[in-house]
Coordinates of C-alpha atoms and ligand atoms in Angstrom, one line a residue:
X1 CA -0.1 20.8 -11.0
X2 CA 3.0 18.5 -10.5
X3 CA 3.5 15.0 -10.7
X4 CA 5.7 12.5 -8.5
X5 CA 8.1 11.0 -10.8
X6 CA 6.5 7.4 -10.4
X7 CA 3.1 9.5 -11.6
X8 CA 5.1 11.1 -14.8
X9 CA 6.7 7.6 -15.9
X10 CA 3.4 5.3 -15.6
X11 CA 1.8 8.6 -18.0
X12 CA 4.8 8.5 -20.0
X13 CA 4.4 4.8 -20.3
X14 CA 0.6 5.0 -21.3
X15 CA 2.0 7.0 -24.6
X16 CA 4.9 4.0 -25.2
X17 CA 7.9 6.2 -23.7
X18 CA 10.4 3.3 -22.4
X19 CA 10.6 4.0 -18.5
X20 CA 12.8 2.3 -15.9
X21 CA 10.2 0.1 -14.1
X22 CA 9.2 0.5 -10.6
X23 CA 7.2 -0.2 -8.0
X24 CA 6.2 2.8 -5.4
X25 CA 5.2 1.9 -1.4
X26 CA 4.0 4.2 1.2
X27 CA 4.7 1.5 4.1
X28 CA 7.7 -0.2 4.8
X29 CA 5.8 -3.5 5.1
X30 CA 4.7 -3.4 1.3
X31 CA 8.7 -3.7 0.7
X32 CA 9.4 -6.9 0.4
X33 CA 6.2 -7.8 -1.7
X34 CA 7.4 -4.5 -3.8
X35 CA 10.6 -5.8 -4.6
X36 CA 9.6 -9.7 -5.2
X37 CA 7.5 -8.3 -7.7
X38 CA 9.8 -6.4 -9.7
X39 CA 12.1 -8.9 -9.4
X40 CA 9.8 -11.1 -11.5
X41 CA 9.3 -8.2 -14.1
X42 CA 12.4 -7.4 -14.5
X43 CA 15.1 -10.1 -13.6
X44 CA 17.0 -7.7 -11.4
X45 CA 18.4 -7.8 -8.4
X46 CA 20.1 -4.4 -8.3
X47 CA 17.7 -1.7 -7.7
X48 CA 17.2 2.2 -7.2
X49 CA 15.2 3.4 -3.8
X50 CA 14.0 6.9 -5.1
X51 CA 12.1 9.1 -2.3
X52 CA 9.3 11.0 -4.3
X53 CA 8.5 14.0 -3.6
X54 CA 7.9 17.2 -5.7
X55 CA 11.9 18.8 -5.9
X56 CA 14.4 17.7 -7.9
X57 CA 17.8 17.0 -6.6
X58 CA 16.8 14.0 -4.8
X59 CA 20.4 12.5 -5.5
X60 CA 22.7 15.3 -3.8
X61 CA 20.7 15.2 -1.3
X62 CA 20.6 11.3 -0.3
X63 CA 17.3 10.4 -1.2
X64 CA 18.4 8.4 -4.5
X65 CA 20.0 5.2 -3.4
X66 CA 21.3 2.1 -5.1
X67 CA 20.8 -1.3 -3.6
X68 CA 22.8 -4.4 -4.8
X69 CA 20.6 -6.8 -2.2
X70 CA 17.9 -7.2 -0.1
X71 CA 19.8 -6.2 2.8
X72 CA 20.8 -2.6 1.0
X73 CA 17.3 -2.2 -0.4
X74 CA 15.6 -2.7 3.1
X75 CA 18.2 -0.2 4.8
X76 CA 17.7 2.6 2.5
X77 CA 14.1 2.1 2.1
X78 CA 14.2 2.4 5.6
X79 CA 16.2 5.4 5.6
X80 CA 14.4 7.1 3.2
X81 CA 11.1 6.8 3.8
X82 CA 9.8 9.1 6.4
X83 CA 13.2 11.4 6.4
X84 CA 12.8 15.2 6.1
X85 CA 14.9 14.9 2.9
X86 CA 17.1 18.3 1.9
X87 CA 17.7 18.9 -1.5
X88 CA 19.0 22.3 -3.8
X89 CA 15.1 22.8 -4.1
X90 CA 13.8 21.9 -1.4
X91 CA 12.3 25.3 0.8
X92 CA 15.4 26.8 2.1
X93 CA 17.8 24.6 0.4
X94 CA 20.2 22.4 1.5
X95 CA 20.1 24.6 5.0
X96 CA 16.4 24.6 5.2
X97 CA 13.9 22.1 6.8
X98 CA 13.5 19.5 4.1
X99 CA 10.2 18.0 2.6
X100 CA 8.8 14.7 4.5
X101 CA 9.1 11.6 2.1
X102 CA 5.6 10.2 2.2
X103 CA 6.4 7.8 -0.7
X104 CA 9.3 5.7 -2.1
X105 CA 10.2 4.1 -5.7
X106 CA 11.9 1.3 -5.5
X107 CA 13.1 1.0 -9.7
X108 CA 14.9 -1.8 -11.6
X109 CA 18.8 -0.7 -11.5
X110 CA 19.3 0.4 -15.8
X111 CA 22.8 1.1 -15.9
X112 CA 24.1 -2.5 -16.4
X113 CA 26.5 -3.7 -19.0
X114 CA 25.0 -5.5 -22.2
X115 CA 25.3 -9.0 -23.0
X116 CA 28.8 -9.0 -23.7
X117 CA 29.4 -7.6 -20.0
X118 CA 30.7 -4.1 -21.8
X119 CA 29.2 -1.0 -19.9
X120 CA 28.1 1.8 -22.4
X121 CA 25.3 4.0 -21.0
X122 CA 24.9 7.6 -21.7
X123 CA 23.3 10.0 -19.8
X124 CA 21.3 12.9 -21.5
X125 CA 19.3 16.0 -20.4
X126 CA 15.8 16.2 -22.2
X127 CA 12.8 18.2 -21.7
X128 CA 10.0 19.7 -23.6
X129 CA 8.2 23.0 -22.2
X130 CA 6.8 26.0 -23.9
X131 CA 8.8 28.9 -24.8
X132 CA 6.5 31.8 -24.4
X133 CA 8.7 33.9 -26.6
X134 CA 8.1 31.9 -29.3
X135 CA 4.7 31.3 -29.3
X136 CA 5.8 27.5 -29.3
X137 CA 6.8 24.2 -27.7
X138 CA 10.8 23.6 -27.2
X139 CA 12.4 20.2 -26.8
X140 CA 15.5 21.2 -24.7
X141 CA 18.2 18.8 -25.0
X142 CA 22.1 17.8 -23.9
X143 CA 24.5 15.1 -24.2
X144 CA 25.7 16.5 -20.7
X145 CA 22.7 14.8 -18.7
X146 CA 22.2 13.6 -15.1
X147 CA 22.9 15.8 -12.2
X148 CA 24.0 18.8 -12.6
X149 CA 22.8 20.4 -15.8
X150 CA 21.9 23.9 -14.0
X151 CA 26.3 24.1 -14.3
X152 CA 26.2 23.2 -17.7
X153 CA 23.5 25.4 -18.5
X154 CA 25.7 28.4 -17.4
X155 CA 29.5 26.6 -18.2
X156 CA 28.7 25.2 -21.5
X157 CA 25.4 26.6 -22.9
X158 CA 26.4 25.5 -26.6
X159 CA 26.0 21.9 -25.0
X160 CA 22.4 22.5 -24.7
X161 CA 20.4 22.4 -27.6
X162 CA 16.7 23.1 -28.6
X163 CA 14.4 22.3 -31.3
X164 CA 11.4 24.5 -32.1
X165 CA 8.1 22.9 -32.7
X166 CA 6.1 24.7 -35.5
X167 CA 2.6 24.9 -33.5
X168 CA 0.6 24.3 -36.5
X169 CA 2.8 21.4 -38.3
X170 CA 3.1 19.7 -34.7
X171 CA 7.0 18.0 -34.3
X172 CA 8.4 16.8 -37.6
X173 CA 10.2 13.2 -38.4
X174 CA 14.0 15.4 -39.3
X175 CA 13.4 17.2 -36.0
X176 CA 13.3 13.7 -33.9
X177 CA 16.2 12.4 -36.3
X178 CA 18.5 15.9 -35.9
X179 CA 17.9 15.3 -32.1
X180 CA 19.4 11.6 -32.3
X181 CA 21.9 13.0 -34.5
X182 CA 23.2 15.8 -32.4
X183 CA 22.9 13.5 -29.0
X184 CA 25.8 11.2 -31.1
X185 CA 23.5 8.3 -32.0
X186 CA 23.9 5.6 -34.4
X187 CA 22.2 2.8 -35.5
X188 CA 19.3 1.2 -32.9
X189 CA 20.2 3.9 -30.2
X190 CA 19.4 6.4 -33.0
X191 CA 16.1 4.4 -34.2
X192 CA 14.9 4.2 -30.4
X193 CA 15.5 8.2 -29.6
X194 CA 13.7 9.0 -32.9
X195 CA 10.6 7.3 -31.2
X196 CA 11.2 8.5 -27.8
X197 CA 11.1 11.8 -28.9
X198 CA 7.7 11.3 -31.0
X199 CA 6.5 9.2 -27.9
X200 CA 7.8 12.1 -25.4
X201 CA 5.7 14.6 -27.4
X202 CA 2.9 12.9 -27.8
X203 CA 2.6 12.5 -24.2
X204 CA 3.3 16.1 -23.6
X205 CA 0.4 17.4 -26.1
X206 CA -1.7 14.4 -24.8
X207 CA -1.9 15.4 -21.1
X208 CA -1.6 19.4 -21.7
X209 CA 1.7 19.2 -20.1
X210 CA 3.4 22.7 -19.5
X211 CA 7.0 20.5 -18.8
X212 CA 7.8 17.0 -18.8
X213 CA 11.7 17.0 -18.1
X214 CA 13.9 14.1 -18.0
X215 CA 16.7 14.1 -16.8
X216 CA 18.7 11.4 -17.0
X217 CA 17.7 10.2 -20.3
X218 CA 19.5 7.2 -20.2
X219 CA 21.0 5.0 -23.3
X220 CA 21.6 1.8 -22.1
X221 CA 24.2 -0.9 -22.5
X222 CA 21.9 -2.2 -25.2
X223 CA 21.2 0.8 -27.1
X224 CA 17.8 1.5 -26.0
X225 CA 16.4 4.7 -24.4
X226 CA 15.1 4.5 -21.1
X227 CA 13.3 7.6 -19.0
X228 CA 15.5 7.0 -15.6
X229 CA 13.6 9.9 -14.4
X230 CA 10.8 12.2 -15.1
X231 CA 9.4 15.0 -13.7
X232 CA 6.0 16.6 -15.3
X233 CA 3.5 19.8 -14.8
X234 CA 0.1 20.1 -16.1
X235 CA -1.6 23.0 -16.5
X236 CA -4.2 23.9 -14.0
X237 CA -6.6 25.6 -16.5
X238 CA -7.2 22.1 -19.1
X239 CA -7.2 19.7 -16.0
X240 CA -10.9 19.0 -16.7
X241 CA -10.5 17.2 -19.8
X242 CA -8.1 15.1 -17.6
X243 CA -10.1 13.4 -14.6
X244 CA -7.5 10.9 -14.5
X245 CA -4.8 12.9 -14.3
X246 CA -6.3 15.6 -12.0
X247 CA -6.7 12.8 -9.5
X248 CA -3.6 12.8 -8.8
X249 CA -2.7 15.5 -7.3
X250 CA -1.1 14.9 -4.1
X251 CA -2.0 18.1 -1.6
X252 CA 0.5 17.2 0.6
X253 CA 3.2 18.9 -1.5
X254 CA 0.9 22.1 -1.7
X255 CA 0.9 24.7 0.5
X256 CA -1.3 24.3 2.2
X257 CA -2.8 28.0 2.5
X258 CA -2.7 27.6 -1.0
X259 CA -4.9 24.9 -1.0
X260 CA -7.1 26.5 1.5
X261 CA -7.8 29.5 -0.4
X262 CA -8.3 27.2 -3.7
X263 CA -11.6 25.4 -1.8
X264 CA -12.5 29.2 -1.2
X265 CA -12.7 30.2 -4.9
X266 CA -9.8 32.5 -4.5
X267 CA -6.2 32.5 -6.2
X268 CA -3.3 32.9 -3.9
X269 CA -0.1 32.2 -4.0
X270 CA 2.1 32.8 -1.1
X271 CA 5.7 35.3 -1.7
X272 CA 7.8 36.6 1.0
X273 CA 7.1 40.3 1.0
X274 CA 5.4 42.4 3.8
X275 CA 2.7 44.2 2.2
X276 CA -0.9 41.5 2.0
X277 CA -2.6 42.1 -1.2
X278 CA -6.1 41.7 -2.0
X279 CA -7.3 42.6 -5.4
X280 CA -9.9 41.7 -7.9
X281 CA -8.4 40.1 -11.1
X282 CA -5.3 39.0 -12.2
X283 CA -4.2 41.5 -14.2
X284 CA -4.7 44.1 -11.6
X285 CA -3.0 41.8 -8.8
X286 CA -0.4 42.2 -11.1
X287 CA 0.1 45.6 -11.5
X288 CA -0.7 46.1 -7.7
X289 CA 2.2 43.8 -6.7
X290 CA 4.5 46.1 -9.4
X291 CA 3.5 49.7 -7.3
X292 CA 4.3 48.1 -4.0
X293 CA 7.4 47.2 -5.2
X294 CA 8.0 50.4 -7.0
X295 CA 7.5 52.1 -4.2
X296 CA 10.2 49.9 -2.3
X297 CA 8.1 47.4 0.0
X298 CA 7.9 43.9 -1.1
X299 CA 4.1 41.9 -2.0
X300 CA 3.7 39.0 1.2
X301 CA 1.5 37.1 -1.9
X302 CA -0.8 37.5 -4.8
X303 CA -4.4 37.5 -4.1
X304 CA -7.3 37.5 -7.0
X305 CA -10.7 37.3 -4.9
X306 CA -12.8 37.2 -8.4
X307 CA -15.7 38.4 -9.3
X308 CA -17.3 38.2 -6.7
X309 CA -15.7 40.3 -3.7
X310 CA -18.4 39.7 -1.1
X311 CA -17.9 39.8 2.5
X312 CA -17.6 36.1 3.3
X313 CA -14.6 35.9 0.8
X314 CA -13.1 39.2 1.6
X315 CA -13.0 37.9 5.7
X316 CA -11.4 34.5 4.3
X317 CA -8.8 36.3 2.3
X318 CA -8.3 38.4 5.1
X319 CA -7.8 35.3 7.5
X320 CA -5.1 33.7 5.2
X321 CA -3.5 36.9 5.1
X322 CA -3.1 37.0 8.1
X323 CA -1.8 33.7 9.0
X324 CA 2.0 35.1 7.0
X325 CA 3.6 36.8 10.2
X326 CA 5.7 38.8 7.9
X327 CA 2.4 40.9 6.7
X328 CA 2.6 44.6 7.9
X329 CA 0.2 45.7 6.3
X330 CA -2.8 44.7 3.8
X331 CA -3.5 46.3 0.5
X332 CA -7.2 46.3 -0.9
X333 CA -7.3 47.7 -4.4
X334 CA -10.8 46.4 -6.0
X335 CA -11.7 47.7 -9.2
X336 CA -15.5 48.4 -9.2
X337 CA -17.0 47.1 -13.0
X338 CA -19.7 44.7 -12.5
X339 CA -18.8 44.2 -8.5
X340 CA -20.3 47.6 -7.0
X341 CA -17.7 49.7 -4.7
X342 CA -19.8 50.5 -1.7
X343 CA -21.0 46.5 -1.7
X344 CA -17.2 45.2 -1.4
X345 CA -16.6 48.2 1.3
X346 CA -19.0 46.7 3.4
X347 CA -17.6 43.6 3.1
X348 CA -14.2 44.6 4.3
X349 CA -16.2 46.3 7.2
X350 CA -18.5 43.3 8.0
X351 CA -15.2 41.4 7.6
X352 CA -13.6 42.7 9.6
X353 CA -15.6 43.1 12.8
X354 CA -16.2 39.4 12.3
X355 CA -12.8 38.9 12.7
X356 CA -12.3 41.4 15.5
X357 CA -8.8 42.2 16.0
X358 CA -6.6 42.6 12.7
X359 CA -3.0 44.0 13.8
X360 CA -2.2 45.3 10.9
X361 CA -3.0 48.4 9.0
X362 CA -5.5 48.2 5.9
X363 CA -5.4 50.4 3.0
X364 CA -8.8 50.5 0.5
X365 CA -8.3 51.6 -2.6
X366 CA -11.7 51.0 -4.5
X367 CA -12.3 52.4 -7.8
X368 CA -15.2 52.3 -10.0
X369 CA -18.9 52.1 -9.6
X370 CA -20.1 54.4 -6.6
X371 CA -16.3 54.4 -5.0
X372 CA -17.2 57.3 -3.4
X373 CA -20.1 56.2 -0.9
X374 CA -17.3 53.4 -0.5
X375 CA -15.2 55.8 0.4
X376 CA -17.5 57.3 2.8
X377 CA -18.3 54.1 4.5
X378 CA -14.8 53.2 5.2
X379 CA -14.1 56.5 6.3
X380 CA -17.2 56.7 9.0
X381 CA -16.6 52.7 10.4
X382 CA -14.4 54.0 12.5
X383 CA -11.8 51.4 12.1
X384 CA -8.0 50.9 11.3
X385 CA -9.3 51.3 8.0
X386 CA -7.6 53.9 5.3
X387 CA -9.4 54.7 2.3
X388 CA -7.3 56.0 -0.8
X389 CA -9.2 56.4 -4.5
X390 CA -5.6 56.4 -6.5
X391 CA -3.3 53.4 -6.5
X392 CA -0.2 56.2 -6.2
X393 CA -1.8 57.4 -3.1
X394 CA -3.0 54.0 -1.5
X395 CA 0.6 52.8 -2.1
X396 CA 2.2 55.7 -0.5
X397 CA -0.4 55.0 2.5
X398 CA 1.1 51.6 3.2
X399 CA 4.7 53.1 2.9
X400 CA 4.2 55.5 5.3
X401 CA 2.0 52.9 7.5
X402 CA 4.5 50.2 7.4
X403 CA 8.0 52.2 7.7
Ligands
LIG501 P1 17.2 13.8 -9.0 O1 18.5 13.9 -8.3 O2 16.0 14.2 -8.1 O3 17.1 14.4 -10.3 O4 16.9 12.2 -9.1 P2 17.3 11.2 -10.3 O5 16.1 10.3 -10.5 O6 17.8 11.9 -11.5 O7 18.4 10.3 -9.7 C1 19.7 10.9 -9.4 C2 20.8 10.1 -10.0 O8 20.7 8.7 -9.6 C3 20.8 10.0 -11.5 O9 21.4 11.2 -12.0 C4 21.6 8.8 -11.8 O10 23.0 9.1 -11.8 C5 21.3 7.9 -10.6 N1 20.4 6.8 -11.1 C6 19.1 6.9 -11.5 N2 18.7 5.7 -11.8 C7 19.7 4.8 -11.7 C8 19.8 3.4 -11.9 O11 19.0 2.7 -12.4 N3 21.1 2.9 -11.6 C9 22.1 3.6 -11.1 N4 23.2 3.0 -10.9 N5 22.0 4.9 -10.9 C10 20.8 5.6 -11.2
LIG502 MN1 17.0 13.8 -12.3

C-alpha cells in the first residue's frame, strides 16, 4: 500500500524525522485557514503548493509550485487542485491522461538563507528499501538529489551509494556516520544526518515499510536535515499490526478493479496482455503467466482465485476479466489438491450461464483430484468451453484460439 507524501512525513514525524511542515486541503475554501495556520507554525510567508497524489514527478509536471504571497499561493492552489496532473509516472506518461489531484500540500518554503542571509542548501537522494538479493535492507543514497536521479542513476552510478543493513545487528552508529561522511557533511549537518538516518530507519522497521524514499533530502541554510519530500510503501501482508496506518489507504489511487476483486477475496492485478488468466495460487499464476508468454501471447493480468474456486468467485473473476477489452481469450488452469476438479468445473459452467454471453474463448486446464470427470463435464456443457489436462496443450489451445 502507498502513502501521499503528506501521509509519509506526519509517519516520519511520529519517529522524530525533521519534515518540512505542512498543512494538506481537499477544498479550496480550507485555503486560507490552511495557510494562516502554518504561518503561525512556521513564520513563513513563502510556501510550496504540492498536489498529492500517488506518482512521483509532481515537479516536471507542474503540480509542485512555489508561492511567495497570498496572491501566488491562492492561484496555484487553484490551479492545482482538481487538474488531471501529467507526470513521467503518471499512466501513459507525460502523453497520457493524468491522475485527478484530489488533495493539495500547501508546505513551509525550506530553502531559505540562514541568519546571515547566505543560501547553502543541499539537495540529496535517500531511500531505504529491501534488496531481495541480499536478504537485507539497503539505505540508497546520493549527493546528486532532487529531480532527476533516474539520470544520475544511469550517468553517474558511482554517485549513488548504498549501505547494507546486517538483518540481525539492525543499522549500526559507523553506518549512519559513513553516510554523513560520504554525503560531505561536517559538523551539525553531520550530527543531524546521523540521526536522520537512525530516525529514517526506525520509522521504516516501525511501520513494515517495503520503501520510504526521499528525495530531496534537504540540508538547509542552517545545517539541519529536513524530509522536503517523502514517498512510502507498506507491505500489504503486516498491515494488521498497523490499523492506523492501514486506514489510510486512499482507494482512489487504486484501480479500481483491483480493488473490486480485493472485496471479492481474490488477487488481481491488471497487465496489458491479451490472454485472461484464472488460476489457483500464486505460484502457479506465475508459472501460467510464463507459458503464455513462452508461447508468444502476452497475460491481460494475474489472477489467484484461492483456495476456494467455487462458482460464485469463478463468475466474479470471470466478470472482471472481462471488463479488460484487450482480453481474447481466458485461461483456467486450477490445480486440483484440496479444491476437487469436477467441483471448480462446475463452477466455470454454472458461471458461465449466469453470465450468458462471454465473447471470448475459454481454455480449462484442471489438474488433480478427479480432473477427468471435470474434463467430461466441460466437454458435454456444450459451451465455448475447451478443456485441456496439460498446461503445454491448454496454452497451445489459446494460441491457436486467439491468432
Ligand atoms: P516530485 O517532483 O514529485 O518528486 O516532488 P518534490 O516534492 O520532490 O518537489 C519537486 C521539487 O520542488 C524539488 O525537487 C525541489 O526542487 C522543489 N521544492 C520542494 N520543496 C521546496 C521548498 O520548500 N522550496 C523550494 N524553493 N523548492 C522546493
Ligand atoms: Mn521528489
Amino acid at each position: 500500500m502507498n502513502l501521499h507524501e503528506y501521509q509519509a512525513k506526519e509517519l516520519l514525524a511520529s519517529y522524530g524525522v525533521p519534515i518540512q511542515r505542512g498543512v494538506v486541503i481537499e477544498d479550496i475554501k480550507d485555503l486560507d485557514s490552511a495557510v494562516s495556520k502554518l504561518k503561525e507554525e512556521t513564520g513563513t510567508d513563502w510556501c510550496v503548493i504540492k498536489a498529492q497524489i500517488h506518482a512521483g514527478g509532481r515537479g516536471k509536471g507542474g503540480g509542485v509550485k512555489l508561492a511567495k504571497n497570498m496572491a501566488e499561493v491562492k492561484e496555484h492552489a487553484n490551479n492545482i487542485l482538481g487538474m488531471m496532473l501529467k507526470t513521467p509516472q503518471t499512466p501513459g506518461g507525460l502523453e497520457g491522461m493524468g491522475k485527478l489531484v484530489r488533495k493539495i500540500l500547501i508546505t513551509e518554503d525550506v530553502y531559505l538563507p540562514n541568519a546571515n542571509g547566505e543560501m547553502d542548501i543541499k539537495e540529496f537522494y535517500y531511500s531505504i528499501l529491501m534488496d531481495r538479493e541480499r536478504k537485507c535492507n539497503v539505505i540508497i543514497y546520493s549527493t546528486e538529489g532532487g529531480m532527476n536521479i533516474e539520470k544520475v542513476a544511469e550517468e553517474t552510478p558511482h554517485l549513488v551509494h548504498k549501505e547494507y543493513i546486517h538483518a540481525h545487528m539492525g543499522l549500526q552508529g559507523y553506518q549512519t556516520r559513513k553516510i554523513a561522511h560520504n554525503l560531505g557533511l561536517s559538523g551539525a549537518a553531520f550530527k543531524s544526518m546521523c540521526k536522520f538516518v537512525a530516525s529514517t530507519y526506525n520509522a521504516f522497521i516501525g511501520s513494515d515499510a517495503s520503501l520510504i524514499e526521499i528525495n530531496p533530502c534537504l540540508k538547509t541554510s542552517d545545517n539541519k536535515i529536513v524530509a522536503a519530500d517523502s514517498k512510502a510503501s507498506l507491505d500489504d501482508n503486516a498491515l494488521f499490526r498497523h490499523p492506523d496506518l492501514a486506514a489510510l489507504r486512499d482507494v482512489h489511487e487504486e484501480d479500481p478493479t483491483e480493488v473490486e476483486a480485493k472485496e471479492h477475496g481474490l488477487s488481481f492485478i491488471k497487465l496489458d496482455g491479451n490472454v485472461g488468466c484464472m488460476v489457483n495460487g500464486a505460484g502457479l499464476a506465475m508459472s501460467t503467466m510464463d507459458i503464455i508468454k513462452l508461447c508468444g501471447n502476452d497475460p491481460a493480468n494475474f489472477l489467484d482465485v484461492g483456495g476456494t474456486a467455487d462458482a460464485k468467485r469463478v463468475e466474479t473473476a470471470f466478470r472482471i476479466i472481462l471488463r479488460d477489452k484487450n482480453v481474447k481469450a481466458i485461461l483456467i488452469n486450477i490445480f486440483g489438491g484440496i479444491v476437487r476438479c469436477d467441483r471448480v468445473a462446475q463452477g466455470v459452467v454454472d458461471a458461465y450461464k449466469n453470465i450468458g454471453n462471454i465473447p471470448v474463448p475459454i481454455i480449462v486446464r484442471l489438474q488433480g483430484t478427479n480432473a477427468e470427470i471435470a474434463k467430461e463435464l466441460i466437454d458435454a456443457s456444450g459451451l465455448d468451453v475447451h478443456s485441456a489436462i496439460t498446461l503445454q496443450d491448454a496454452a497451445d489451445k489459446v494460441t491457436e484460439l486467439v491468432s
